[in-house]
mmCIF file of C-alpha atoms in Angstrom:
data_model
loop_
_atom_site.group_PDB
_atom_site.id
_atom_site.type_symbol
_atom_site.label_atom_id
_atom_site.label_comp_id
_atom_site.label_asym_id
_atom_site.label_seq_id
_atom_site.Cartn_x
_atom_site.Cartn_y
_atom_site.Cartn_z
ATOM 1 C CA UNK A 17 40.324 65.166 75.440
ATOM 2 C CA UNK A 18 39.959 62.735 72.706
ATOM 3 C CA UNK A 19 42.612 60.447 71.373
ATOM 4 C CA UNK A 20 45.559 61.947 72.765
ATOM 5 C CA UNK A 21 48.841 60.557 71.273
ATOM 6 C CA UNK A 22 49.614 59.781 74.489
ATOM 7 C CA UNK A 23 48.347 58.595 78.187
ATOM 8 C CA UNK A 24 50.218 59.607 81.058
ATOM 9 C CA UNK A 25 49.204 56.965 83.711
ATOM 10 C CA UNK A 26 50.457 58.169 87.214
ATOM 11 C CA UNK A 27 49.353 55.920 90.612
ATOM 12 C CA UNK A 28 49.522 58.291 94.175
ATOM 13 C CA UNK A 29 49.787 57.034 97.127
ATOM 14 C CA UNK A 30 51.181 59.104 100.348
ATOM 15 C CA UNK A 31 53.090 61.323 98.509
ATOM 16 C CA UNK A 32 52.241 65.055 99.168
ATOM 17 C CA UNK A 33 56.020 65.962 99.197
ATOM 18 C CA UNK A 34 56.460 64.974 95.948
ATOM 19 C CA UNK A 35 53.770 64.833 93.422
ATOM 20 C CA UNK A 36 53.332 68.339 92.720
ATOM 21 C CA UNK A 37 56.922 68.170 91.045
ATOM 22 C CA UNK A 38 56.201 65.020 89.563
ATOM 23 C CA UNK A 39 53.043 66.064 87.826
ATOM 24 C CA UNK A 40 54.892 69.552 86.926
ATOM 25 C CA UNK A 41 57.565 67.528 85.185
ATOM 26 C CA UNK A 42 54.391 65.893 83.189
ATOM 27 C CA UNK A 43 52.733 68.933 82.328
ATOM 28 C CA UNK A 44 56.061 70.338 80.982
ATOM 29 C CA UNK A 45 56.401 68.152 78.510
ATOM 30 C CA UNK A 46 57.137 69.575 74.723
ATOM 31 C CA UNK A 47 54.755 66.799 73.443
ATOM 32 C CA UNK A 48 51.442 68.518 74.636
ATOM 33 C CA UNK A 49 48.772 66.455 73.334
ATOM 34 C CA UNK A 50 48.828 63.882 75.780
ATOM 35 C CA UNK A 51 46.223 62.979 79.074
ATOM 36 C CA UNK A 52 47.463 62.773 81.708
ATOM 37 C CA UNK A 53 45.374 60.232 84.442
ATOM 38 C CA UNK A 54 46.043 60.765 88.093
ATOM 39 C CA UNK A 55 44.822 57.612 90.142
ATOM 40 C CA UNK A 56 44.854 58.487 94.099
ATOM 41 C CA UNK A 57 45.242 54.997 95.541
ATOM 42 C CA UNK A 58 43.329 55.046 98.797
ATOM 43 C CA UNK A 59 46.009 58.629 100.296
ATOM 44 C CA UNK A 60 46.021 59.501 103.814
ATOM 45 C CA UNK A 61 47.553 62.597 103.521
ATOM 46 C CA UNK A 62 47.169 65.474 101.476
ATOM 47 C CA UNK A 63 48.175 64.077 97.838
ATOM 48 C CA UNK A 64 44.142 64.061 96.728
ATOM 49 C CA UNK A 65 43.946 67.661 97.790
ATOM 50 C CA UNK A 66 47.252 68.772 96.031
ATOM 51 C CA UNK A 67 46.344 66.451 92.815
ATOM 52 C CA UNK A 68 42.827 67.914 92.920
ATOM 53 C CA UNK A 69 44.353 71.597 92.613
ATOM 54 C CA UNK A 70 46.768 70.603 89.899
ATOM 55 C CA UNK A 71 43.579 69.326 87.880
ATOM 56 C CA UNK A 72 41.854 72.328 87.937
ATOM 57 C CA UNK A 73 45.042 74.460 86.517
ATOM 58 C CA UNK A 74 45.116 72.212 83.412
ATOM 59 C CA UNK A 75 42.617 70.455 81.377
ATOM 60 C CA UNK A 76 44.627 67.408 80.153
ATOM 61 C CA UNK A 77 44.608 65.914 84.111
ATOM 62 C CA UNK A 78 41.752 63.831 85.051
ATOM 63 C CA UNK A 79 41.605 62.796 88.787
ATOM 64 C CA UNK A 80 40.283 59.736 89.935
ATOM 65 C CA UNK A 81 40.300 57.398 93.362
ATOM 66 C CA UNK A 82 39.807 54.308 94.819
ATOM 67 C CA UNK A 83 40.553 52.557 98.066
ATOM 68 C CA UNK A 84 43.690 51.303 98.432
ATOM 69 C CA UNK A 85 44.529 48.473 96.124
ATOM 70 C CA UNK A 86 47.903 48.533 95.123
ATOM 71 C CA UNK A 87 50.016 49.779 92.508
ATOM 72 C CA UNK A 88 49.308 46.657 90.146
ATOM 73 C CA UNK A 89 45.272 47.285 90.231
ATOM 74 C CA UNK A 90 45.672 51.526 89.921
ATOM 75 C CA UNK A 91 47.795 50.870 87.111
ATOM 76 C CA UNK A 92 45.294 48.282 85.137
ATOM 77 C CA UNK A 93 42.800 50.692 86.025
ATOM 78 C CA UNK A 94 44.932 53.333 84.375
ATOM 79 C CA UNK A 95 44.673 51.124 81.256
ATOM 80 C CA UNK A 96 40.999 50.813 81.488
ATOM 81 C CA UNK A 97 40.686 54.486 81.440
ATOM 82 C CA UNK A 98 43.462 55.554 78.509
ATOM 83 C CA UNK A 99 42.691 57.058 75.376
ATOM 84 C CA UNK A 100 45.848 57.545 73.951
ATOM 85 C CA UNK A 101 47.753 55.843 71.106
ATOM 86 C CA UNK A 102 50.842 55.276 73.585
ATOM 87 C CA UNK A 103 50.808 54.666 77.023
ATOM 88 C CA UNK A 104 53.598 55.626 79.618
ATOM 89 C CA UNK A 105 53.598 54.528 83.507
ATOM 90 C CA UNK A 106 54.954 57.380 85.883
ATOM 91 C CA UNK A 107 55.638 57.068 89.344
ATOM 92 C CA UNK A 108 54.347 59.638 91.390
ATOM 93 C CA UNK A 109 57.040 60.581 93.456
ATOM 94 C CA UNK A 110 60.000 60.784 90.414
ATOM 95 C CA UNK A 111 60.548 63.243 87.787
ATOM 96 C CA UNK A 112 60.857 62.697 83.346
ATOM 97 C CA UNK A 113 62.917 64.939 81.281
ATOM 98 C CA UNK A 114 60.715 67.436 79.124
ATOM 99 C CA UNK A 115 61.308 65.776 75.970
ATOM 100 C CA UNK A 116 61.187 62.407 76.469
ATOM 101 C CA UNK A 117 57.021 61.732 75.351
ATOM 102 C CA UNK A 118 57.423 63.407 71.799
ATOM 103 C CA UNK A 119 61.189 61.659 71.440
ATOM 104 C CA UNK A 120 59.358 58.396 71.964
ATOM 105 C CA UNK A 121 56.510 59.329 70.350
ATOM 106 C CA UNK A 122 58.301 60.115 67.013
ATOM 107 C CA UNK A 123 60.812 57.085 67.117
ATOM 108 C CA UNK A 124 57.648 54.792 67.411
ATOM 109 C CA UNK A 125 55.270 56.438 64.705
ATOM 110 C CA UNK A 126 59.041 56.374 62.603
ATOM 111 C CA UNK A 127 59.622 52.583 63.156
ATOM 112 C CA UNK A 128 56.126 51.369 63.711
ATOM 113 C CA UNK A 129 57.413 50.261 67.177
ATOM 114 C CA UNK A 130 55.370 48.575 69.677
ATOM 115 C CA UNK A 131 57.227 49.588 72.181
ATOM 116 C CA UNK A 132 60.885 51.986 72.692
ATOM 117 C CA UNK A 133 62.808 52.140 76.119
ATOM 118 C CA UNK A 134 65.751 54.248 77.708
ATOM 119 C CA UNK A 135 67.857 54.930 80.067
ATOM 120 C CA UNK A 136 67.235 56.168 84.601
ATOM 121 C CA UNK A 137 69.465 57.781 86.549
ATOM 122 C CA UNK A 138 68.723 58.007 90.209
ATOM 123 C CA UNK A 139 68.996 61.030 92.634
ATOM 124 C CA UNK A 140 68.220 60.946 96.316
ATOM 125 C CA UNK A 141 65.874 62.643 98.295
ATOM 126 C CA UNK A 142 67.637 65.314 101.016
ATOM 127 C CA UNK A 143 71.277 64.344 99.198
ATOM 128 C CA UNK A 144 71.247 61.831 101.269
ATOM 129 C CA UNK A 145 72.575 58.627 99.256
ATOM 130 C CA UNK A 146 70.771 55.373 100.574
ATOM 131 C CA UNK A 147 72.422 53.085 98.564
ATOM 132 C CA UNK A 148 73.373 52.639 94.883
ATOM 133 C CA UNK A 149 70.776 52.035 92.385
ATOM 134 C CA UNK A 150 71.511 50.685 88.844
ATOM 135 C CA UNK A 151 69.414 52.138 86.116
ATOM 136 C CA UNK A 152 71.275 52.555 83.236
ATOM 137 C CA UNK A 153 72.024 49.888 80.783
ATOM 138 C CA UNK A 154 74.519 52.065 78.108
ATOM 139 C CA UNK A 155 73.905 49.294 75.297
ATOM 140 C CA UNK A 156 75.759 49.118 72.646
ATOM 141 C CA UNK A 157 73.889 47.907 69.699
ATOM 142 C CA UNK A 158 72.826 48.972 66.370
ATOM 143 C CA UNK A 159 70.199 51.827 66.044
ATOM 144 C CA UNK A 160 67.319 49.068 64.539
ATOM 145 C CA UNK A 161 64.284 47.593 65.003
ATOM 146 C CA UNK A 162 64.529 44.545 66.661
ATOM 147 C CA UNK A 163 62.407 41.761 67.978
ATOM 148 C CA UNK A 164 61.468 41.678 72.165
ATOM 149 C CA UNK A 165 63.402 38.330 72.269
ATOM 150 C CA UNK A 166 66.553 39.533 70.448
ATOM 151 C CA UNK A 167 67.103 42.339 73.178
ATOM 152 C CA UNK A 168 65.604 40.888 76.242
ATOM 153 C CA UNK A 169 68.589 38.283 75.435
ATOM 154 C CA UNK A 170 70.872 41.084 74.674
ATOM 155 C CA UNK A 171 70.134 42.661 78.173
ATOM 156 C CA UNK A 172 70.657 39.254 79.780
ATOM 157 C CA UNK A 173 73.893 38.398 78.951
ATOM 158 C CA UNK A 174 75.205 41.949 79.688
ATOM 159 C CA UNK A 175 73.874 42.250 83.022
ATOM 160 C CA UNK A 176 71.723 45.253 81.488
ATOM 161 C CA UNK A 177 68.167 43.966 82.102
ATOM 162 C CA UNK A 178 66.331 46.488 83.521
ATOM 163 C CA UNK A 179 62.487 45.884 84.852
ATOM 164 C CA UNK A 180 61.046 49.266 85.453
ATOM 165 C CA UNK A 181 57.893 50.124 83.917
ATOM 166 C CA UNK A 182 58.739 53.765 83.635
ATOM 167 C CA UNK A 183 61.343 52.516 81.470
ATOM 168 C CA UNK A 184 59.382 51.302 78.495
ATOM 169 C CA UNK A 185 56.732 53.508 76.431
ATOM 170 C CA UNK A 186 54.326 51.552 74.747
ATOM 171 C CA UNK A 187 51.616 51.549 72.468
ATOM 172 C CA UNK A 188 48.409 51.003 73.813
ATOM 173 C CA UNK A 189 46.916 48.326 70.775
ATOM 174 C CA UNK A 190 49.990 46.373 71.525
ATOM 175 C CA UNK A 191 49.286 45.801 75.454
ATOM 176 C CA UNK A 192 45.205 45.206 75.017
ATOM 177 C CA UNK A 193 45.918 42.837 71.763
ATOM 178 C CA UNK A 194 48.505 40.572 73.986
ATOM 179 C CA UNK A 195 46.696 41.609 77.461
ATOM 180 C CA UNK A 196 49.630 42.530 79.264
ATOM 181 C CA UNK A 197 48.849 43.552 83.021
ATOM 182 C CA UNK A 198 50.323 43.871 85.916
ATOM 183 C CA UNK A 199 49.811 40.971 87.948
ATOM 184 C CA UNK A 200 47.893 42.132 91.618
ATOM 185 C CA UNK A 201 48.813 42.209 95.097
ATOM 186 C CA UNK A 202 52.671 41.477 95.074
ATOM 187 C CA UNK A 203 55.746 43.429 95.064
ATOM 188 C CA UNK A 204 58.122 43.308 92.087
ATOM 189 C CA UNK A 205 55.177 43.643 89.626
ATOM 190 C CA UNK A 206 57.023 45.224 86.855
ATOM 191 C CA UNK A 207 59.492 42.072 86.439
ATOM 192 C CA UNK A 208 56.907 40.389 85.072
ATOM 193 C CA UNK A 209 55.206 43.505 83.394
ATOM 194 C CA UNK A 210 58.282 44.257 81.649
ATOM 195 C CA UNK A 211 59.261 40.523 80.770
ATOM 196 C CA UNK A 212 56.021 39.833 79.113
ATOM 197 C CA UNK A 213 56.548 43.102 76.652
ATOM 198 C CA UNK A 214 59.527 41.955 75.694
ATOM 199 C CA UNK A 215 58.122 38.174 74.875
ATOM 200 C CA UNK A 216 55.848 39.387 73.022
ATOM 201 C CA UNK A 217 57.090 42.438 70.671
ATOM 202 C CA UNK A 218 58.658 42.004 67.190
ATOM 203 C CA UNK A 219 59.336 45.860 67.074
ATOM 204 C CA UNK A 220 61.244 47.568 69.372
ATOM 205 C CA UNK A 221 63.986 50.102 69.697
ATOM 206 C CA UNK A 222 66.205 51.527 72.696
ATOM 207 C CA UNK A 223 67.142 55.324 72.716
ATOM 208 C CA UNK A 224 70.529 55.396 74.786
ATOM 209 C CA UNK A 225 69.360 58.802 76.899
ATOM 210 C CA UNK A 226 68.676 59.024 80.767
ATOM 211 C CA UNK A 227 64.842 60.059 80.448
ATOM 212 C CA UNK A 228 63.552 58.878 83.660
ATOM 213 C CA UNK A 229 64.996 60.421 87.153
ATOM 214 C CA UNK A 230 64.484 57.765 90.313
ATOM 215 C CA UNK A 231 63.913 59.300 93.364
ATOM 216 C CA UNK A 232 65.352 57.396 95.886
ATOM 217 C CA UNK A 233 63.990 57.986 99.292
ATOM 218 C CA UNK A 234 63.258 56.794 102.806
ATOM 219 C CA UNK A 235 60.012 54.855 103.201
ATOM 220 C CA UNK A 236 59.725 54.232 99.860
ATOM 221 C CA UNK A 237 58.778 50.449 98.078
ATOM 222 C CA UNK A 238 62.639 50.818 96.330
ATOM 223 C CA UNK A 239 63.879 51.434 99.564
ATOM 224 C CA UNK A 240 62.559 48.934 102.028
ATOM 225 C CA UNK A 241 63.997 46.656 104.043
ATOM 226 C CA UNK A 242 63.774 43.253 101.989
ATOM 227 C CA UNK A 243 61.257 40.662 103.666
ATOM 228 C CA UNK A 244 59.543 37.391 102.764
ATOM 229 C CA UNK A 245 57.341 39.091 100.840
ATOM 230 C CA UNK A 246 59.554 40.355 98.534
ATOM 231 C CA UNK A 247 60.205 36.496 97.537
ATOM 232 C CA UNK A 248 56.989 35.817 97.504
ATOM 233 C CA UNK A 249 56.508 38.486 94.675
ATOM 234 C CA UNK A 250 59.394 36.667 92.722
ATOM 235 C CA UNK A 251 58.116 33.258 92.943
ATOM 236 C CA UNK A 252 54.765 34.595 91.628
ATOM 237 C CA UNK A 253 56.276 36.015 88.810
ATOM 238 C CA UNK A 254 58.409 32.801 88.284
ATOM 239 C CA UNK A 255 55.883 30.856 88.795
ATOM 240 C CA UNK A 256 53.755 32.952 85.589
ATOM 241 C CA UNK A 257 56.960 32.919 83.387
ATOM 242 C CA UNK A 258 57.180 29.458 83.811
ATOM 243 C CA UNK A 259 53.647 28.819 82.620
ATOM 244 C CA UNK A 260 54.111 31.289 79.846
ATOM 245 C CA UNK A 261 57.390 28.887 78.966
ATOM 246 C CA UNK A 262 55.332 26.063 78.819
ATOM 247 C CA UNK A 263 52.517 27.565 76.271
ATOM 248 C CA UNK A 264 55.691 29.279 73.897
ATOM 249 C CA UNK A 265 58.150 26.474 73.574
ATOM 250 C CA UNK A 266 60.219 27.919 71.470
ATOM 251 C CA UNK A 267 61.201 30.641 74.029
ATOM 252 C CA UNK A 268 61.508 28.507 76.848
ATOM 253 C CA UNK A 269 65.280 28.350 77.144
ATOM 254 C CA UNK A 270 65.550 31.943 77.187
ATOM 255 C CA UNK A 271 62.937 32.358 79.845
ATOM 256 C CA UNK A 272 64.661 29.753 82.090
ATOM 257 C CA UNK A 273 67.691 31.407 81.400
ATOM 258 C CA UNK A 274 65.843 35.013 82.514
ATOM 259 C CA UNK A 275 63.698 33.614 85.364
ATOM 260 C CA UNK A 276 67.636 31.749 86.617
ATOM 261 C CA UNK A 277 69.349 35.224 87.017
ATOM 262 C CA UNK A 278 66.138 36.892 89.022
ATOM 263 C CA UNK A 279 65.179 34.366 91.081
ATOM 264 C CA UNK A 280 69.284 33.414 92.215
ATOM 265 C CA UNK A 281 69.612 37.447 92.632
ATOM 266 C CA UNK A 282 66.194 37.471 94.696
ATOM 267 C CA UNK A 283 67.196 34.579 96.959
ATOM 268 C CA UNK A 284 71.097 36.317 97.871
ATOM 269 C CA UNK A 285 68.679 39.775 98.957
ATOM 270 C CA UNK A 286 67.272 37.429 101.767
ATOM 271 C CA UNK A 287 70.007 36.620 103.247
ATOM 272 C CA UNK A 288 69.458 38.720 106.117
ATOM 273 C CA UNK A 289 65.836 37.813 106.939
ATOM 274 C CA UNK A 290 64.695 35.762 110.181
ATOM 275 C CA UNK A 291 66.726 32.865 109.803
ATOM 276 C CA UNK A 292 63.414 30.635 110.198
ATOM 277 C CA UNK A 293 61.975 32.337 106.906
ATOM 278 C CA UNK A 294 65.262 31.915 105.417
ATOM 279 C CA UNK A 295 64.491 27.898 105.897
ATOM 280 C CA UNK A 296 61.333 28.214 104.145
ATOM 281 C CA UNK A 297 63.208 29.668 100.935
ATOM 282 C CA UNK A 298 65.785 26.901 100.610
ATOM 283 C CA UNK A 299 62.479 24.627 101.400
ATOM 284 C CA UNK A 300 60.992 25.870 98.351
ATOM 285 C CA UNK A 301 63.705 26.536 96.503
ATOM 286 C CA UNK A 302 64.856 22.753 96.786
ATOM 287 C CA UNK A 303 61.324 21.701 96.015
ATOM 288 C CA UNK A 304 59.600 23.757 93.131
ATOM 289 C CA UNK A 305 62.583 26.341 92.184
ATOM 290 C CA UNK A 306 65.617 23.662 91.906
ATOM 291 C CA UNK A 307 65.670 23.736 87.975
ATOM 292 C CA UNK A 308 66.407 27.877 88.743
ATOM 293 C CA UNK A 309 68.265 28.316 92.158
ATOM 294 C CA UNK A 310 72.198 27.176 92.474
ATOM 295 C CA UNK A 311 73.653 25.423 95.169
ATOM 296 C CA UNK A 312 76.141 28.834 95.575
ATOM 297 C CA UNK A 313 72.803 30.804 96.178
ATOM 298 C CA UNK A 314 71.277 28.435 98.886
ATOM 299 C CA UNK A 315 74.452 28.893 100.203
ATOM 300 C CA UNK A 316 74.982 32.467 100.691
ATOM 301 C CA UNK A 317 71.127 32.250 101.476
ATOM 302 C CA UNK A 318 71.738 30.676 104.508
ATOM 303 C CA UNK A 319 75.413 30.849 105.598
ATOM 304 C CA UNK A 320 76.308 34.286 104.404
ATOM 305 C CA UNK A 321 76.561 36.308 107.196
ATOM 306 C CA UNK A 322 79.065 33.485 108.854
ATOM 307 C CA UNK A 323 81.403 32.681 106.265
ATOM 308 C CA UNK A 324 82.808 34.296 103.768
ATOM 309 C CA UNK A 325 82.031 34.209 100.233
ATOM 310 C CA UNK A 326 85.486 32.675 99.276
ATOM 311 C CA UNK A 327 84.628 29.670 101.415
ATOM 312 C CA UNK A 328 81.302 29.472 99.765
ATOM 313 C CA UNK A 329 82.645 29.473 96.617
ATOM 314 C CA UNK A 330 84.405 26.163 97.216
ATOM 315 C CA UNK A 331 81.109 24.743 98.961
ATOM 316 C CA UNK A 332 79.519 25.464 95.844
ATOM 317 C CA UNK A 333 82.437 23.529 93.691
ATOM 318 C CA UNK A 334 82.248 20.444 95.740
ATOM 319 C CA UNK A 335 78.759 20.403 95.703
ATOM 320 C CA UNK A 336 78.402 20.522 92.018
ATOM 321 C CA UNK A 337 81.549 18.125 91.363
ATOM 322 C CA UNK A 338 79.566 15.717 93.126
ATOM 323 C CA UNK A 339 75.978 15.801 91.618
#
């Protein structure tokens, strides 16, 4: 297919139980002028055989296979292959409302947008709740064309920022012009990719609909136990955004605030990993990321399992009043 309206990129790694349902939710989109790029990232289960069968039924599906390289590299390879005017990233175990691509495409064309974003809701595999995952924003903002800086600030200020790449529908030429890609070999790569979308965009808008359905299941990246690899990913993202702020000093204040929110949440999530690793994180926070991390966060990282939240509040106030 030459020059489809949308390229949908679906990385696949060991999701044989879910990938057919995911691909069908894309095949059944009311916008039919699309290409579906499925990249098998070295699956060791029956995923490749399943997507090859799906490709035989629909000529819009193109299947590629590679040795396992991780989600970032796989998505970047999808960008290189994309021919669509717009691009959408879909995860291989989730679902998409059937009118999503059509509504997003029409809005982007009508308003000449760099990208449009929307909301999601989670559902549980086998109806077994694991924990609560909040993907909805419910932003009460005017339906108009915004620049990315404005909407990033609004979302940060209202605690409504959501980083998933699956919640943005983006013009391919915009990504190419600003050379926005996924940082390889880290977890939480969406945090950097999506932040850069907002920092570079001059024309964006929001559709207040829960188009995306996130499957919450055991043994997925989302539900895996927080580890040192997670926090290393966040530190890498902080480094990259800090570098970006030096290159764009007018946006430095917003970037600093955004990184501080992200890092404090990530460091607090590290409070249950082994104590030796928590000490290592503490040293990094106090030496390299001191301008982002609060003393309250350090207290939670080191002592949450031993003392109450109220004690941490008092400790934080006492430390802050003495510096």
